[in-house]
């Protein structure tokens, strides 16, 4: 399979929304922690995959900015922890 686009050069955490804590707008989304060495440059990306034949395309948007993020994960309570 061909690779999806390069979204991050410093990924430090990736998680998939299990659908237990966020609103329906975030159903089926991935969240990627992009550690870039400082709070002003670090970001959490929201990634959406769309089927395209036998492959996928990805779209990304910066979801949280200005936080020195080193990981992103869903907890047992369904909350997203950054």
Coordinates of N, CA and C in Angstrom, one line a residue:
X1 N 0.8 -1.2 0.0 CA 0.0 0.0 0.0 C 0.9 1.2 0.0
X2 N 0.5 2.3 -0.7 CA 1.3 3.5 -0.7 C 1.1 4.2 0.7
X3 N 2.1 5.0 1.1 CA 2.1 5.7 2.4 C 1.1 6.8 2.3
X4 N 0.5 7.1 3.5 CA -0.3 8.3 3.6 C 0.6 9.5 3.6
X5 N 0.1 10.7 3.5 CA 1.0 11.9 3.5 C 1.8 12.1 4.8
X6 N 2.9 12.7 4.7 CA 3.7 13.0 5.9 C 3.0 14.1 6.7
X7 N 2.5 13.8 7.9 CA 1.8 14.8 8.7 C 2.7 15.4 9.7
X8 N 3.7 14.6 10.2 CA 4.5 15.1 11.3 C 5.9 14.6 11.1
X9 N 6.9 15.5 11.6 CA 8.3 15.1 11.6 C 8.7 14.7 13.0
X10 N 7.9 14.9 14.0 CA 8.3 14.6 15.4 C 7.2 13.9 16.1
X11 N 6.5 12.9 15.6 CA 5.4 12.3 16.3 C 5.9 11.6 17.6
X12 N 5.1 11.8 18.6 CA 5.5 11.2 19.9 C 4.3 10.5 20.5
X13 N 3.2 10.4 19.8 CA 2.0 9.7 20.3 C 0.9 9.7 19.3
X14 N 0.2 8.6 19.2 CA -0.9 8.4 18.2 C -1.9 7.6 18.8
X15 N -3.2 8.0 18.7 CA -4.3 7.3 19.3 C -5.5 7.4 18.4
X16 N -6.4 6.5 18.5 CA -7.7 6.4 17.7 C -8.8 6.7 18.7
X17 N -9.8 7.5 18.3 CA -10.9 7.7 19.2 C -11.8 6.5 19.3
X18 N -11.9 5.9 20.5 CA -12.8 4.7 20.6 C -14.3 5.0 20.6
X19 N -14.6 6.3 20.6 CA -16.0 6.7 20.5 C -16.7 6.7 21.9
X20 N -16.0 6.8 23.0 CA -16.6 6.8 24.3 C -16.6 8.1 25.1
X21 N -15.9 9.1 24.6 CA -15.8 10.3 25.4 C -16.0 11.6 24.7
X22 N -15.7 11.7 23.4 CA -15.8 12.9 22.6 C -17.1 12.9 21.9
X23 N -17.5 14.1 21.4 CA -18.8 14.2 20.6 C -18.7 13.4 19.3
X24 N -19.8 13.3 18.7 CA -19.9 12.5 17.4 C -19.1 13.1 16.3
X25 N -18.7 14.4 16.4 CA -17.9 15.1 15.4 C -16.5 14.5 15.3
X26 N -16.1 13.8 16.4 CA -14.7 13.2 16.4 C -14.7 11.7 16.3
X27 N -15.9 11.2 15.9 CA -16.0 9.7 15.7 C -15.1 9.3 14.5
X28 N -14.3 8.2 14.7 CA -13.5 7.7 13.6 C -12.2 8.5 13.4
X29 N -11.8 9.4 14.3 CA -10.6 10.3 14.1 C -9.4 9.7 14.8
X30 N -8.3 10.0 14.3 CA -7.0 9.8 15.0 C -6.5 11.1 15.5
X31 N -5.7 11.0 16.6 CA -5.1 12.2 17.2 C -3.6 11.9 17.3
X32 N -2.7 12.8 16.8 CA -1.3 12.6 16.8 C -0.6 13.8 17.5
X33 N 0.2 13.4 18.5 CA 1.0 14.4 19.3 C 2.2 14.6 18.5
X34 N 2.5 15.9 18.2 CA 3.6 16.3 17.4 C 4.6 17.1 18.3
X35 N 5.5 16.5 18.9 CA 6.5 17.2 19.8 C 7.6 17.8 18.9
X36 N 7.7 19.1 19.1 CA 8.6 19.9 18.3 C 9.6 20.7 19.1
X37 N 9.8 20.3 20.4 CA 10.8 20.9 21.2 C 10.4 22.1 22.1
X38 N 9.3 22.7 21.8 CA 8.8 23.8 22.5 C 7.3 24.0 22.4
X39 N 6.7 24.6 23.4 CA 5.3 24.7 23.5 C 4.8 25.5 22.3
X40 N 5.5 26.5 21.8 CA 5.0 27.4 20.8 C 4.9 26.6 19.4
X41 N 5.7 25.6 19.3 CA 5.8 24.9 18.0 C 5.0 23.5 18.0
X42 N 4.8 23.0 19.2 CA 4.2 21.7 19.3 C 2.7 21.7 19.1
X43 N 2.1 20.6 18.6 CA 0.7 20.6 18.2 C 0.1 19.2 18.3
X44 N -1.2 19.1 18.5 CA -1.9 17.9 18.4 C -2.7 17.9 17.1
X45 N -2.5 17.0 16.2 CA -3.2 17.0 14.9 C -4.5 16.0 15.0
X46 N -5.5 16.5 14.4 CA -6.7 15.6 14.2 C -6.6 15.1 12.8
X47 N -6.7 13.7 12.6 CA -6.5 13.1 11.3 C -7.7 12.3 11.0
X48 N -8.2 12.6 9.7 CA -9.4 11.9 9.2 C -9.0 11.1 8.0
X49 N -9.4 9.8 8.0 CA -9.1 9.0 6.8 C -10.4 8.8 6.0
X50 N -10.2 8.9 4.7 CA -11.4 8.6 3.8 C -11.0 7.5 2.8
X51 N -11.8 6.5 2.7 CA -11.6 5.4 1.7 C -11.5 6.0 0.3
X52 N -10.6 5.4 -0.5 CA -10.4 5.8 -1.9 C -10.0 4.5 -2.6
X53 N -11.1 3.8 -3.1 CA -10.8 2.5 -3.7 C -10.3 1.5 -2.7
X54 N -9.2 0.9 -3.0 CA -8.6 0.0 -2.0 C -7.6 0.7 -1.1
X55 N -7.5 2.0 -1.2 CA -6.6 2.8 -0.4 C -7.3 3.8 0.5
X56 N -6.6 4.7 1.1 CA -7.1 5.8 1.9 C -6.4 7.1 1.5
X57 N -7.1 8.2 1.8 CA -6.5 9.5 1.8 C -6.7 10.1 3.2
X58 N -5.8 11.0 3.5 CA -5.8 11.5 4.9 C -5.9 13.0 4.8
X59 N -6.7 13.6 5.7 CA -6.7 15.1 5.9 C -6.4 15.3 7.3
X60 N -5.8 16.5 7.6 CA -5.3 16.8 8.9 C -5.6 18.2 9.2
X61 N -5.9 18.5 10.5 CA -6.0 19.9 11.0 C -5.3 20.0 12.3
X62 N -4.8 21.1 12.6 CA -4.2 21.3 14.0 C -5.3 21.5 15.0
X63 N -5.4 20.6 15.9 CA -6.5 20.6 16.9 C -6.2 21.4 18.1
X64 N -5.0 21.2 18.7 CA -4.5 21.9 19.9 C -3.1 22.5 19.6
X65 N -2.9 23.8 19.8 CA -1.6 24.4 19.6 C -1.2 25.1 20.8
X66 N 0.1 25.3 20.9 CA 0.7 26.1 22.1 C 0.8 25.3 23.3
X67 N 0.9 24.0 23.3 CA 1.0 23.1 24.4 C 2.2 22.2 24.1
X68 N 3.1 22.1 25.1 CA 4.2 21.2 24.9 C 3.8 19.7 25.1
X69 N 3.2 19.2 24.0 CA 2.6 17.9 24.1 C 3.7 16.8 23.8
X70 N 3.7 15.7 24.6 CA 4.6 14.6 24.4 C 3.8 13.3 24.1
X71 N 2.5 13.3 24.4 CA 1.7 12.1 24.1 C 0.3 12.5 24.1
X72 N -0.5 11.6 23.6 CA -2.0 11.8 23.5 C -2.6 10.4 23.6
X73 N -3.6 10.2 24.5 CA -4.1 8.9 24.8 C -5.5 9.0 25.4
X74 N -6.4 8.1 25.1 CA -7.7 8.0 25.7 C -7.6 7.2 26.9
X75 N -8.3 7.7 28.0 CA -8.3 7.0 29.3 C -9.4 6.0 29.4
X76 N -9.5 5.3 30.5 CA -10.6 4.4 30.7 C -11.9 5.1 30.8
X77 N -11.9 6.3 31.2 CA -13.1 7.1 31.4 C -13.6 7.7 30.0
X78 N -12.8 7.5 28.9 CA -13.2 8.0 27.6 C -12.7 9.3 27.3
X79 N -12.0 10.0 28.3 CA -11.5 11.3 28.1 C -10.2 11.2 27.3
X80 N -9.9 12.3 26.5 CA -8.6 12.4 25.8 C -7.6 13.2 26.6
X81 N -6.5 12.5 26.9 CA -5.5 13.1 27.7 C -4.3 13.5 26.8
X82 N -3.9 14.8 27.0 CA -2.7 15.3 26.2 C -1.6 15.6 27.2

